[in-house]
Structure formats: C-alpha cells, structure tokens
Amino acid sequence: MASTADIKNGVVLSIDGQLWSVIEFQHVKPGKGGAFVRTKLKNVVSGKVVDRTYNAGAKIDIENVDRRDFTYLYNDGDGFVFMDATDYDQITVPAATVGDAANFMLENQQVTIALNNGNPLYVDLPASVVLEITYTEPGLQGDRSTGGTKPATVETGYEIQVPLFLETGTKVKVDTRTGDYLGRVND
C-alpha cells in the first residue's frame, strides 16, 4: 500500500475495483486543519473524469500499468489481434476494449496498448492517421474548400465529412480522437 505522497500525474489507482489514472493533483496545506491532496481522476476504461480529495497520509492502492508498442495484425471476428513489437507475442483484444479506435486502424499500424496484469485496458492510437477515401460522391465544377462538406467513406469503413472538392482515391489525414478531416496528403 502506498500513501498520498506517492501520487503523481499518470499514476493509476485502484478504487472500488476500478482503475483510475491521475490527471492532476495538488497537495494543499490550509492554515487551519490537516493537509489534504486534491486529485482529478480519469477512469481508464470509460474515460469518465471525477474530482476526489484524500487526507494527507491516507493509504491508496497504486496499480502497475504497462504501456507497450504493438502492431495491429487483423480482426478475427471475436476481437483484434496485435503483435508485441519487442517479443513478437500475439494477443487478442476484445472489440469492446478497442472501441472507436477500430475506425482508424489499418493492418500493420503501430499502436500503444496499456496492460494491467496481462489484461488489455485500452488501445492508444497516434493523434492522426492517413486513410484513403474509398467512396464519395463526385465533386462538381466550382466546388471549393470553403464551400461545405460531404460524407466520404475511408478504407476502414468509417464515414467522415470532407470538403466538396475531394474525390475517391484521395489520401486524407484524420484526427483519431474526433474523427475530423485534417487535410489532404500528397504522395
């Protein structure tokens, strides 16, 4: 067991059977009364953010979370298969754990997976990825980048909004956190 003195940004705490990552913390010593630690915690699985206060010296349960680089291999129907970049071991991560990251993953893409006691917690993608548009309505003469947007399907099957002038076969940069179009990529 650790105490509140061990709290740092990025540390993962086990609270009521759930894992919470410390986003912010502040040791507070008021003029009157005992010291305490004010924290902002993010649920590792759901992403929910809560504020929590601990008395100074209170016992907390710190969990070991191992973040390692993996290569996405394929989807086997039950889950997604990844290969460890260091020892070439393969693990299958359930689709529920992968979540929205599946919309932006291509085969042989590098990702980071957080593991706790060998169990995958979440998949972390780069901030943006380059994907090819596989289908979009053809653009019309006079369509410009400031005119508006239209739906386009990328090679993972995910649909994003792109400017009117883009055509099928164009490579685009997509934000993996929001799914927004960031720009065209020239080969």
Short mmCIF file of N, CA and C in Angstrom, two decimals:
data_model
loop_
_atom_site.label_atom_id
_atom_site.label_comp_id
_atom_site.label_asym_id
_atom_site.label_seq_id
_atom_site.Cartn_x
_atom_site.Cartn_y
_atom_site.Cartn_z
N MET A 1 0.84 -1.19 0.00
CA MET A 1 0.00 0.00 0.00
C MET A 1 0.88 1.25 0.00
N ALA A 2 0.46 2.21 -0.76
CA ALA A 2 1.18 3.48 -0.85
C ALA A 2 0.36 4.55 -0.14
N SER A 3 0.94 5.72 -0.01
CA SER A 3 0.21 6.82 0.63
C SER A 3 0.01 7.95 -0.38
N THR A 4 -0.68 8.98 0.03
CA THR A 4 -0.96 10.10 -0.86
C THR A 4 0.31 10.82 -1.31
N ALA A 5 1.41 10.64 -0.60
CA ALA A 5 2.67 11.26 -1.01
C ALA A 5 3.19 10.67 -2.31
N ASP A 6 2.71 9.47 -2.68
CA ASP A 6 3.17 8.81 -3.90
C ASP A 6 2.35 9.19 -5.14
N ILE A 7 1.35 10.04 -4.98
CA ILE A 7 0.50 10.43 -6.12
C ILE A 7 1.29 11.34 -7.06
N LYS A 8 1.27 10.97 -8.34
CA LYS A 8 1.90 11.76 -9.39
C LYS A 8 0.99 11.71 -10.62
N ASN A 9 1.18 12.60 -11.57
CA ASN A 9 0.41 12.55 -12.82
C ASN A 9 0.74 11.25 -13.54
N GLY A 10 -0.29 10.57 -14.05
CA GLY A 10 -0.09 9.34 -14.80
C GLY A 10 -0.15 8.07 -13.97
N VAL A 11 -0.09 8.19 -12.64
CA VAL A 11 -0.18 7.02 -11.77
C VAL A 11 -1.60 6.47 -11.84
N VAL A 12 -1.73 5.14 -11.83
CA VAL A 12 -3.04 4.51 -11.90
C VAL A 12 -3.40 3.97 -10.52
N LEU A 13 -4.57 4.39 -10.02
CA LEU A 13 -5.05 3.96 -8.70
C LEU A 13 -6.18 2.96 -8.87
N SER A 14 -6.27 2.01 -7.93
CA SER A 14 -7.39 1.08 -7.91
C SER A 14 -8.35 1.56 -6.83
N ILE A 15 -9.55 1.98 -7.25
CA ILE A 15 -10.56 2.49 -6.32
C ILE A 15 -11.84 1.71 -6.55
N ASP A 16 -12.31 1.01 -5.54
CA ASP A 16 -13.55 0.23 -5.61
C ASP A 16 -13.55 -0.74 -6.81
N GLY A 17 -12.41 -1.36 -7.07
CA GLY A 17 -12.31 -2.35 -8.14
C GLY A 17 -12.16 -1.78 -9.54
N GLN A 18 -12.11 -0.46 -9.66
CA GLN A 18 -11.93 0.17 -10.97
C GLN A 18 -10.58 0.88 -11.01
N LEU A 19 -10.03 1.03 -12.22
CA LEU A 19 -8.74 1.69 -12.39
C LEU A 19 -8.95 3.14 -12.81
N TRP A 20 -8.27 4.05 -12.10
CA TRP A 20 -8.38 5.48 -12.36
C TRP A 20 -6.98 6.05 -12.53
N SER A 21 -6.78 6.84 -13.59
CA SER A 21 -5.49 7.47 -13.85
C SER A 21 -5.52 8.90 -13.31
N VAL A 22 -4.43 9.32 -12.66
CA VAL A 22 -4.35 10.67 -12.10
C VAL A 22 -4.00 11.65 -13.23
N ILE A 23 -4.91 12.60 -13.47
CA ILE A 23 -4.68 13.63 -14.48
C ILE A 23 -3.98 14.83 -13.85
N GLU A 24 -4.51 15.26 -12.69
CA GLU A 24 -3.94 16.39 -11.95
C GLU A 24 -3.97 16.06 -10.47
N PHE A 25 -3.03 16.64 -9.75
CA PHE A 25 -3.07 16.52 -8.29
C PHE A 25 -2.49 17.78 -7.68
N GLN A 26 -2.91 18.06 -6.45
CA GLN A 26 -2.41 19.25 -5.76
C GLN A 26 -2.40 18.96 -4.26
N HIS A 27 -1.22 19.11 -3.65
CA HIS A 27 -1.11 18.98 -2.20
C HIS A 27 -1.51 20.33 -1.60
N VAL A 28 -2.45 20.32 -0.66
CA VAL A 28 -2.97 21.56 -0.08
C VAL A 28 -2.73 21.53 1.42
N LYS A 29 -2.13 22.59 1.96
CA LYS A 29 -1.90 22.74 3.39
C LYS A 29 -2.58 24.02 3.84
N PRO A 30 -3.86 23.90 4.27
CA PRO A 30 -4.55 25.11 4.71
C PRO A 30 -3.98 25.62 6.03
N GLY A 31 -4.25 26.87 6.33
CA GLY A 31 -3.75 27.45 7.58
C GLY A 31 -4.34 26.78 8.80
N LYS A 32 -5.54 26.29 8.68
CA LYS A 32 -6.20 25.64 9.80
C LYS A 32 -6.65 24.25 9.36
N GLY A 33 -6.40 23.25 10.15
CA GLY A 33 -6.80 21.89 9.81
C GLY A 33 -5.66 21.12 9.18
N GLY A 34 -5.95 19.87 8.83
CA GLY A 34 -4.92 19.00 8.27
C GLY A 34 -4.74 19.18 6.78
N ALA A 35 -3.58 18.75 6.29
CA ALA A 35 -3.29 18.82 4.87
C ALA A 35 -4.12 17.78 4.12
N PHE A 36 -4.32 18.03 2.83
CA PHE A 36 -5.04 17.05 2.00
C PHE A 36 -4.52 17.12 0.57
N VAL A 37 -4.90 16.14 -0.22
CA VAL A 37 -4.50 16.07 -1.62
C VAL A 37 -5.76 16.09 -2.48
N ARG A 38 -5.83 17.07 -3.36
CA ARG A 38 -6.96 17.21 -4.28
C ARG A 38 -6.53 16.59 -5.61
N THR A 39 -7.32 15.65 -6.16
CA THR A 39 -6.95 14.98 -7.40
C THR A 39 -8.07 15.06 -8.42
N LYS A 40 -7.68 14.98 -9.69
CA LYS A 40 -8.63 14.82 -10.78
C LYS A 40 -8.28 13.48 -11.41
N LEU A 41 -9.26 12.54 -11.40
CA LEU A 41 -9.02 11.18 -11.85
C LEU A 41 -9.84 10.87 -13.10
N LYS A 42 -9.26 10.07 -14.00
CA LYS A 42 -9.95 9.65 -15.22
C LYS A 42 -10.05 8.14 -15.22
N ASN A 43 -11.26 7.62 -15.40
CA ASN A 43 -11.46 6.17 -15.45
C ASN A 43 -10.76 5.63 -16.68
N VAL A 44 -9.91 4.62 -16.48
CA VAL A 44 -9.09 4.09 -17.57
C VAL A 44 -9.95 3.45 -18.66
N VAL A 45 -11.04 2.81 -18.29
CA VAL A 45 -11.86 2.11 -19.26
C VAL A 45 -12.91 3.02 -19.89
N SER A 46 -13.69 3.74 -19.07
CA SER A 46 -14.81 4.52 -19.61
C SER A 46 -14.43 5.95 -20.01
N GLY A 47 -13.35 6.50 -19.43
CA GLY A 47 -12.94 7.86 -19.74
C GLY A 47 -13.61 8.92 -18.88
N LYS A 48 -14.46 8.50 -17.95
CA LYS A 48 -15.15 9.44 -17.06
C LYS A 48 -14.13 10.14 -16.15
N VAL A 49 -14.30 11.45 -15.94
CA VAL A 49 -13.39 12.24 -15.11
C VAL A 49 -14.11 12.68 -13.84
N VAL A 50 -13.48 12.45 -12.68
CA VAL A 50 -14.05 12.85 -11.40
C VAL A 50 -12.99 13.55 -10.55
N ASP A 51 -13.44 14.38 -9.62
CA ASP A 51 -12.56 15.01 -8.63
C ASP A 51 -12.66 14.21 -7.34
N ARG A 52 -11.52 14.01 -6.68
CA ARG A 52 -11.53 13.26 -5.42
C ARG A 52 -10.49 13.87 -4.49
N THR A 53 -10.83 13.95 -3.22
CA THR A 53 -9.93 14.53 -2.22
C THR A 53 -9.55 13.47 -1.20
N TYR A 54 -8.27 13.41 -0.86
CA TYR A 54 -7.74 12.47 0.13
C TYR A 54 -7.09 13.25 1.26
N ASN A 55 -7.23 12.77 2.49
CA ASN A 55 -6.48 13.34 3.60
C ASN A 55 -5.00 12.98 3.42
N ALA A 56 -4.10 13.87 3.83
CA ALA A 56 -2.67 13.61 3.71
C ALA A 56 -2.32 12.36 4.50
N GLY A 57 -1.52 11.50 3.89
CA GLY A 57 -1.10 10.28 4.56
C GLY A 57 -2.06 9.12 4.42
N ALA A 58 -3.20 9.31 3.78
CA ALA A 58 -4.17 8.21 3.59
C ALA A 58 -3.55 7.14 2.70
N LYS A 59 -3.94 5.90 2.94
CA LYS A 59 -3.43 4.78 2.15
C LYS A 59 -4.20 4.68 0.84
N ILE A 60 -3.46 4.49 -0.25
CA ILE A 60 -4.07 4.32 -1.57
C ILE A 60 -3.47 3.08 -2.22
N ASP A 61 -4.17 2.55 -3.20
CA ASP A 61 -3.76 1.34 -3.89
C ASP A 61 -3.29 1.71 -5.29
N ILE A 62 -1.96 1.67 -5.54
CA ILE A 62 -1.41 2.01 -6.85
C ILE A 62 -1.26 0.73 -7.67
N GLU A 63 -1.78 0.76 -8.91
CA GLU A 63 -1.71 -0.39 -9.82
C GLU A 63 -0.57 -0.19 -10.81
N ASN A 64 -0.02 -1.30 -11.26
CA ASN A 64 1.04 -1.28 -12.26
C ASN A 64 0.41 -1.39 -13.64
N VAL A 65 0.59 -0.37 -14.47
CA VAL A 65 0.07 -0.38 -15.83
C VAL A 65 1.26 -0.28 -16.78
N ASP A 66 1.34 -1.26 -17.66
CA ASP A 66 2.45 -1.37 -18.60
C ASP A 66 1.98 -0.91 -19.97
N ARG A 67 2.57 0.16 -20.51
CA ARG A 67 2.22 0.65 -21.85
C ARG A 67 3.28 0.15 -22.82
N ARG A 68 2.85 -0.68 -23.80
CA ARG A 68 3.80 -1.25 -24.75
C ARG A 68 3.33 -1.04 -26.18
N ASP A 69 4.31 -1.02 -27.09
CA ASP A 69 4.02 -0.84 -28.51
C ASP A 69 3.63 -2.17 -29.13
N PHE A 70 2.56 -2.14 -29.91
CA PHE A 70 2.07 -3.32 -30.62
C PHE A 70 1.82 -2.96 -32.08
N THR A 71 1.77 -3.99 -32.92
CA THR A 71 1.41 -3.82 -34.32
C THR A 71 0.07 -4.50 -34.54
N TYR A 72 -0.89 -3.77 -35.14
CA TYR A 72 -2.20 -4.35 -35.42
C TYR A 72 -2.06 -5.30 -36.60
N LEU A 73 -2.51 -6.56 -36.43
CA LEU A 73 -2.41 -7.55 -37.49
C LEU A 73 -3.71 -7.72 -38.25
N TYR A 74 -4.79 -8.14 -37.55
CA TYR A 74 -6.06 -8.38 -38.24
C TYR A 74 -7.18 -8.50 -37.23
N ASN A 75 -8.43 -8.48 -37.75
CA ASN A 75 -9.62 -8.69 -36.95
C ASN A 75 -10.07 -10.13 -37.19
N ASP A 76 -10.17 -10.93 -36.12
CA ASP A 76 -10.52 -12.35 -36.30
C ASP A 76 -11.99 -12.63 -36.03
N GLY A 77 -12.83 -11.59 -35.95
CA GLY A 77 -14.25 -11.77 -35.71
C GLY A 77 -14.60 -11.59 -34.25
N ASP A 78 -13.86 -12.24 -33.33
CA ASP A 78 -14.11 -12.10 -31.89
C ASP A 78 -13.43 -10.87 -31.33
N GLY A 79 -12.31 -10.51 -31.91
CA GLY A 79 -11.53 -9.38 -31.40
C GLY A 79 -10.47 -9.00 -32.41
N PHE A 80 -9.54 -8.17 -31.95
CA PHE A 80 -8.48 -7.66 -32.80
C PHE A 80 -7.15 -8.28 -32.34
N VAL A 81 -6.36 -8.76 -33.28
CA VAL A 81 -5.11 -9.44 -32.95
C VAL A 81 -3.96 -8.44 -33.15
N PHE A 82 -3.13 -8.33 -32.10
CA PHE A 82 -1.98 -7.44 -32.11
C PHE A 82 -0.72 -8.24 -31.83
N MET A 83 0.42 -7.77 -32.36
CA MET A 83 1.70 -8.42 -32.10
C MET A 83 2.59 -7.45 -31.33
N ASP A 84 3.18 -7.97 -30.25
CA ASP A 84 4.11 -7.18 -29.44
C ASP A 84 5.33 -6.86 -30.29
N ALA A 85 5.75 -5.60 -30.31
CA ALA A 85 6.86 -5.17 -31.15
C ALA A 85 8.21 -5.67 -30.62
N THR A 86 8.28 -6.06 -29.34
CA THR A 86 9.57 -6.48 -28.77
C THR A 86 9.78 -7.99 -28.81
N ASP A 87 8.78 -8.77 -28.39
CA ASP A 87 8.98 -10.23 -28.32
C ASP A 87 8.10 -11.01 -29.30
N TYR A 88 7.36 -10.33 -30.16
CA TYR A 88 6.55 -10.93 -31.23
C TYR A 88 5.43 -11.83 -30.72
N ASP A 89 5.06 -11.72 -29.44
CA ASP A 89 3.90 -12.45 -28.93
C ASP A 89 2.64 -11.79 -29.47
N GLN A 90 1.61 -12.61 -29.72
CA GLN A 90 0.35 -12.08 -30.21
C GLN A 90 -0.70 -12.12 -29.12
N ILE A 91 -1.50 -11.05 -29.04
CA ILE A 91 -2.62 -11.02 -28.09
C ILE A 91 -3.88 -10.64 -28.86
N THR A 92 -5.02 -11.12 -28.37
CA THR A 92 -6.31 -10.76 -28.94
C THR A 92 -7.01 -9.82 -27.97
N VAL A 93 -7.38 -8.66 -28.47
CA VAL A 93 -8.05 -7.65 -27.65
C VAL A 93 -9.52 -7.62 -28.07
N PRO A 94 -10.45 -7.75 -27.09
CA PRO A 94 -11.88 -7.73 -27.44
C PRO A 94 -12.28 -6.41 -28.10
N ALA A 95 -13.29 -6.48 -28.97
CA ALA A 95 -13.76 -5.30 -29.69
C ALA A 95 -14.22 -4.21 -28.73
N ALA A 96 -14.81 -4.57 -27.59
CA ALA A 96 -15.28 -3.57 -26.63
C ALA A 96 -14.11 -2.77 -26.06
N THR A 97 -12.96 -3.41 -25.87
CA THR A 97 -11.78 -2.72 -25.35
C THR A 97 -11.18 -1.80 -26.40
N VAL A 98 -11.18 -2.25 -27.65
CA VAL A 98 -10.63 -1.42 -28.74
C VAL A 98 -11.51 -0.20 -28.96
N GLY A 99 -12.83 -0.37 -28.92
CA GLY A 99 -13.76 0.75 -29.03
C GLY A 99 -13.67 1.47 -30.36
N ASP A 100 -13.73 2.79 -30.32
CA ASP A 100 -13.73 3.62 -31.53
C ASP A 100 -12.40 3.59 -32.28
N ALA A 101 -11.34 3.11 -31.64
CA ALA A 101 -10.04 3.04 -32.31
C ALA A 101 -10.12 2.15 -33.55
N ALA A 102 -11.06 1.21 -33.58
CA ALA A 102 -11.20 0.31 -34.73
C ALA A 102 -11.52 1.08 -36.01
N ASN A 103 -12.12 2.25 -35.89
CA ASN A 103 -12.47 3.05 -37.06
C ASN A 103 -11.26 3.62 -37.79
N PHE A 104 -10.10 3.61 -37.12
CA PHE A 104 -8.92 4.27 -37.69
C PHE A 104 -7.72 3.34 -37.82
N MET A 105 -7.89 2.04 -37.52
CA MET A 105 -6.75 1.12 -37.55
C MET A 105 -6.67 0.38 -38.88
N LEU A 106 -5.47 0.41 -39.47
CA LEU A 106 -5.17 -0.37 -40.66
C LEU A 106 -4.20 -1.47 -40.27
N GLU A 107 -4.17 -2.53 -41.06
CA GLU A 107 -3.23 -3.62 -40.77
C GLU A 107 -1.80 -3.09 -40.79
N ASN A 108 -0.97 -3.63 -39.89
CA ASN A 108 0.45 -3.27 -39.71
C ASN A 108 0.64 -1.86 -39.13
N GLN A 109 -0.39 -1.28 -38.54
CA GLN A 109 -0.27 0.03 -37.91
C GLN A 109 0.26 -0.12 -36.49
N GLN A 110 1.11 0.81 -36.08
CA GLN A 110 1.67 0.80 -34.73
C GLN A 110 0.68 1.47 -33.76
N VAL A 111 0.42 0.81 -32.63
CA VAL A 111 -0.44 1.35 -31.59
C VAL A 111 0.21 1.10 -30.24
N THR A 112 -0.28 1.76 -29.20
CA THR A 112 0.17 1.51 -27.84
C THR A 112 -0.99 0.91 -27.08
N ILE A 113 -0.72 -0.19 -26.37
CA ILE A 113 -1.75 -0.84 -25.57
C ILE A 113 -1.32 -0.80 -24.11
N ALA A 114 -2.24 -0.38 -23.24
CA ALA A 114 -1.98 -0.37 -21.81
C ALA A 114 -2.44 -1.70 -21.23
N LEU A 115 -1.53 -2.37 -20.53
CA LEU A 115 -1.82 -3.67 -19.94
C LEU A 115 -1.73 -3.59 -18.42
N ASN A 116 -2.67 -4.25 -17.74
CA ASN A 116 -2.64 -4.37 -16.29
C ASN A 116 -2.74 -5.86 -15.97
N ASN A 117 -1.67 -6.43 -15.40
CA ASN A 117 -1.60 -7.87 -15.11
C ASN A 117 -1.92 -8.71 -16.34
N GLY A 118 -1.43 -8.28 -17.50
CA GLY A 118 -1.64 -9.03 -18.74
C GLY A 118 -2.96 -8.77 -19.42
N ASN A 119 -3.86 -8.01 -18.79
CA ASN A 119 -5.17 -7.71 -19.38
C ASN A 119 -5.12 -6.37 -20.10
N PRO A 120 -5.51 -6.31 -21.37
CA PRO A 120 -5.52 -5.03 -22.08
C PRO A 120 -6.60 -4.10 -21.54
N LEU A 121 -6.23 -2.86 -21.26
CA LEU A 121 -7.17 -1.87 -20.73
C LEU A 121 -7.73 -0.98 -21.83
N TYR A 122 -6.86 -0.48 -22.71
CA TYR A 122 -7.31 0.37 -23.81
C TYR A 122 -6.23 0.41 -24.88
N VAL A 123 -6.63 0.82 -26.09
CA VAL A 123 -5.72 0.96 -27.22
C VAL A 123 -5.55 2.44 -27.49
N ASP A 124 -4.30 2.87 -27.56
CA ASP A 124 -3.97 4.28 -27.78
C ASP A 124 -3.40 4.44 -29.19
N LEU A 125 -4.05 5.24 -30.02
CA LEU A 125 -3.60 5.48 -31.39
C LEU A 125 -2.78 6.76 -31.47
N PRO A 126 -2.01 6.94 -32.56
CA PRO A 126 -1.39 8.25 -32.78
C PRO A 126 -2.47 9.32 -32.90
N ALA A 127 -2.11 10.58 -32.76
CA ALA A 127 -3.10 11.67 -32.80
C ALA A 127 -3.82 11.74 -34.14
N SER A 128 -3.13 11.37 -35.23
CA SER A 128 -3.77 11.38 -36.55
C SER A 128 -3.25 10.22 -37.39
N VAL A 129 -4.06 9.79 -38.34
CA VAL A 129 -3.68 8.71 -39.26
C VAL A 129 -4.01 9.14 -40.68
N VAL A 130 -3.33 8.52 -41.64
CA VAL A 130 -3.59 8.79 -43.05
C VAL A 130 -4.43 7.64 -43.61
N LEU A 131 -5.59 7.97 -44.15
CA LEU A 131 -6.50 6.97 -44.71
C LEU A 131 -6.89 7.38 -46.13
N GLU A 132 -7.22 6.39 -46.95
CA GLU A 132 -7.63 6.67 -48.33
C GLU A 132 -9.15 6.66 -48.42
N ILE A 133 -9.70 7.61 -49.17
CA ILE A 133 -11.14 7.67 -49.38
C ILE A 133 -11.51 6.58 -50.39
N THR A 134 -12.40 5.66 -49.99
CA THR A 134 -12.81 4.59 -50.90
C THR A 134 -14.09 4.93 -51.64
N TYR A 135 -14.92 5.81 -51.08
CA TYR A 135 -16.13 6.23 -51.79
C TYR A 135 -16.56 7.61 -51.32
N THR A 136 -16.87 8.46 -52.28
CA THR A 136 -17.53 9.73 -52.01
C THR A 136 -18.20 10.17 -53.30
N GLU A 137 -19.24 10.98 -53.19
CA GLU A 137 -19.92 11.49 -54.37
C GLU A 137 -18.94 12.34 -55.17
N PRO A 138 -19.03 12.32 -56.50
CA PRO A 138 -18.10 13.14 -57.29
C PRO A 138 -18.32 14.63 -57.04
N GLY A 139 -17.22 15.38 -57.11
CA GLY A 139 -17.31 16.83 -56.94
C GLY A 139 -17.81 17.49 -58.21
N LEU A 140 -18.36 18.67 -58.07
CA LEU A 140 -18.86 19.41 -59.22
C LEU A 140 -17.93 20.57 -59.52
N GLN A 141 -17.97 21.04 -60.74
CA GLN A 141 -17.15 22.19 -61.13
C GLN A 141 -17.53 23.38 -60.24
N GLY A 142 -16.52 24.03 -59.68
CA GLY A 142 -16.77 25.19 -58.84
C GLY A 142 -16.77 24.86 -57.35
N ASP A 143 -16.70 23.58 -56.97
CA ASP A 143 -16.62 23.24 -55.55
C ASP A 143 -15.27 23.67 -55.00
N ARG A 144 -15.28 24.36 -53.91
CA ARG A 144 -14.06 24.87 -53.30
C ARG A 144 -13.96 24.39 -51.85
N SER A 145 -12.80 24.56 -51.27
CA SER A 145 -12.56 24.06 -49.91
C SER A 145 -13.40 24.81 -48.87
N THR A 146 -13.84 26.02 -49.19
CA THR A 146 -14.61 26.78 -48.21
C THR A 146 -16.11 26.59 -48.39
N GLY A 147 -16.51 25.84 -49.42
CA GLY A 147 -17.92 25.73 -49.76
C GLY A 147 -18.76 24.92 -48.79
N GLY A 148 -18.26 23.82 -48.29
CA GLY A 148 -19.05 22.95 -47.42
C GLY A 148 -18.41 21.58 -47.34
N THR A 149 -19.17 20.63 -46.84
CA THR A 149 -18.62 19.28 -46.70
C THR A 149 -19.61 18.25 -47.24
N LYS A 150 -19.08 17.06 -47.45
CA LYS A 150 -19.89 15.93 -47.91
C LYS A 150 -19.37 14.68 -47.21
N PRO A 151 -20.19 13.63 -47.09
CA PRO A 151 -19.72 12.40 -46.46
C PRO A 151 -18.78 11.63 -47.38
N ALA A 152 -17.77 11.00 -46.77
CA ALA A 152 -16.83 10.16 -47.52
C ALA A 152 -16.50 8.94 -46.66
N THR A 153 -16.44 7.77 -47.29
CA THR A 153 -16.09 6.54 -46.59
C THR A 153 -14.60 6.28 -46.80
N VAL A 154 -13.87 6.03 -45.70
CA VAL A 154 -12.44 5.75 -45.79
C VAL A 154 -12.23 4.24 -45.81
N GLU A 155 -10.97 3.82 -46.01
CA GLU A 155 -10.67 2.40 -46.23
C GLU A 155 -10.97 1.50 -45.05
N THR A 156 -11.17 2.04 -43.85
CA THR A 156 -11.55 1.21 -42.70
C THR A 156 -13.06 1.02 -42.63
N GLY A 157 -13.81 1.72 -43.49
CA GLY A 157 -15.27 1.63 -43.48
C GLY A 157 -15.93 2.74 -42.69
N TYR A 158 -15.14 3.60 -42.07
CA TYR A 158 -15.66 4.71 -41.26
C TYR A 158 -16.02 5.86 -42.19
N GLU A 159 -17.09 6.59 -41.84
CA GLU A 159 -17.53 7.72 -42.65
C GLU A 159 -17.14 9.03 -41.97
N ILE A 160 -16.48 9.91 -42.73
CA ILE A 160 -16.08 11.23 -42.22
C ILE A 160 -16.65 12.30 -43.14
N GLN A 161 -16.59 13.56 -42.69
CA GLN A 161 -17.01 14.69 -43.51
C GLN A 161 -15.76 15.33 -44.13
N VAL A 162 -15.78 15.52 -45.45
CA VAL A 162 -14.64 16.10 -46.15
C VAL A 162 -15.12 17.26 -47.02
N PRO A 163 -14.20 18.15 -47.44
CA PRO A 163 -14.59 19.24 -48.35
C PRO A 163 -15.13 18.69 -49.68
N LEU A 164 -15.94 19.49 -50.34
CA LEU A 164 -16.64 19.07 -51.56
C LEU A 164 -15.70 18.67 -52.71
N PHE A 165 -14.50 19.24 -52.78
CA PHE A 165 -13.64 19.01 -53.93
C PHE A 165 -12.89 17.68 -53.88
N LEU A 166 -12.89 16.97 -52.74
CA LEU A 166 -12.14 15.71 -52.65
C LEU A 166 -12.84 14.60 -53.40
N GLU A 167 -12.04 13.69 -53.98
CA GLU A 167 -12.58 12.60 -54.79
C GLU A 167 -12.15 11.25 -54.23
N THR A 168 -12.77 10.18 -54.72
CA THR A 168 -12.41 8.82 -54.35
C THR A 168 -10.95 8.57 -54.71
N GLY A 169 -10.21 7.91 -53.80
CA GLY A 169 -8.79 7.61 -54.04
C GLY A 169 -7.85 8.63 -53.42
N THR A 170 -8.37 9.74 -52.92
CA THR A 170 -7.54 10.76 -52.27
C THR A 170 -7.16 10.29 -50.87
N LYS A 171 -5.91 10.53 -50.48
CA LYS A 171 -5.48 10.20 -49.12
C LYS A 171 -5.67 11.44 -48.25
N VAL A 172 -6.26 11.22 -47.05
CA VAL A 172 -6.54 12.33 -46.15
C VAL A 172 -6.01 12.01 -44.76
N LYS A 173 -5.70 13.05 -44.02
CA LYS A 173 -5.27 12.90 -42.62
C LYS A 173 -6.51 13.08 -41.75
N VAL A 174 -6.71 12.13 -40.79
CA VAL A 174 -7.90 12.12 -39.94
C VAL A 174 -7.48 12.15 -38.48
N ASP A 175 -8.13 12.99 -37.68
CA ASP A 175 -7.89 13.06 -36.23
C ASP A 175 -8.51 11.83 -35.59
N THR A 176 -7.72 11.02 -34.86
CA THR A 176 -8.23 9.78 -34.27
C THR A 176 -9.08 10.02 -33.03
N ARG A 177 -8.99 11.19 -32.43
CA ARG A 177 -9.79 11.46 -31.23
C ARG A 177 -11.20 11.89 -31.58
N THR A 178 -11.35 12.67 -32.67
CA THR A 178 -12.66 13.22 -33.01
C THR A 178 -13.23 12.69 -34.33
N GLY A 179 -12.38 12.12 -35.18
CA GLY A 179 -12.83 11.66 -36.49
C GLY A 179 -12.93 12.78 -37.50
N ASP A 180 -12.33 13.93 -37.21
CA ASP A 180 -12.40 15.08 -38.11
C ASP A 180 -11.36 15.00 -39.22
N TYR A 181 -11.72 15.54 -40.38
CA TYR A 181 -10.80 15.69 -41.50
C TYR A 181 -9.78 16.77 -41.16
N LEU A 182 -8.47 16.46 -41.32
CA LEU A 182 -7.43 17.44 -41.01
C LEU A 182 -6.76 18.02 -42.24
N GLY A 183 -6.81 17.30 -43.35
CA GLY A 183 -6.17 17.81 -44.56
C GLY A 183 -5.90 16.70 -45.54
N ARG A 184 -5.53 17.12 -46.74
CA ARG A 184 -5.21 16.18 -47.82
C ARG A 184 -3.73 15.83 -47.71
N VAL A 185 -3.38 14.58 -48.06
CA VAL A 185 -1.99 14.14 -48.03
C VAL A 185 -1.56 13.86 -49.46
N ASN A 186 -0.48 14.49 -49.89
CA ASN A 186 0.05 14.26 -51.24
C ASN A 186 1.17 13.23 -51.15
N ASP A 187 1.13 12.26 -52.06
CA ASP A 187 2.18 11.21 -52.07
C ASP A 187 3.45 11.73 -52.68
#
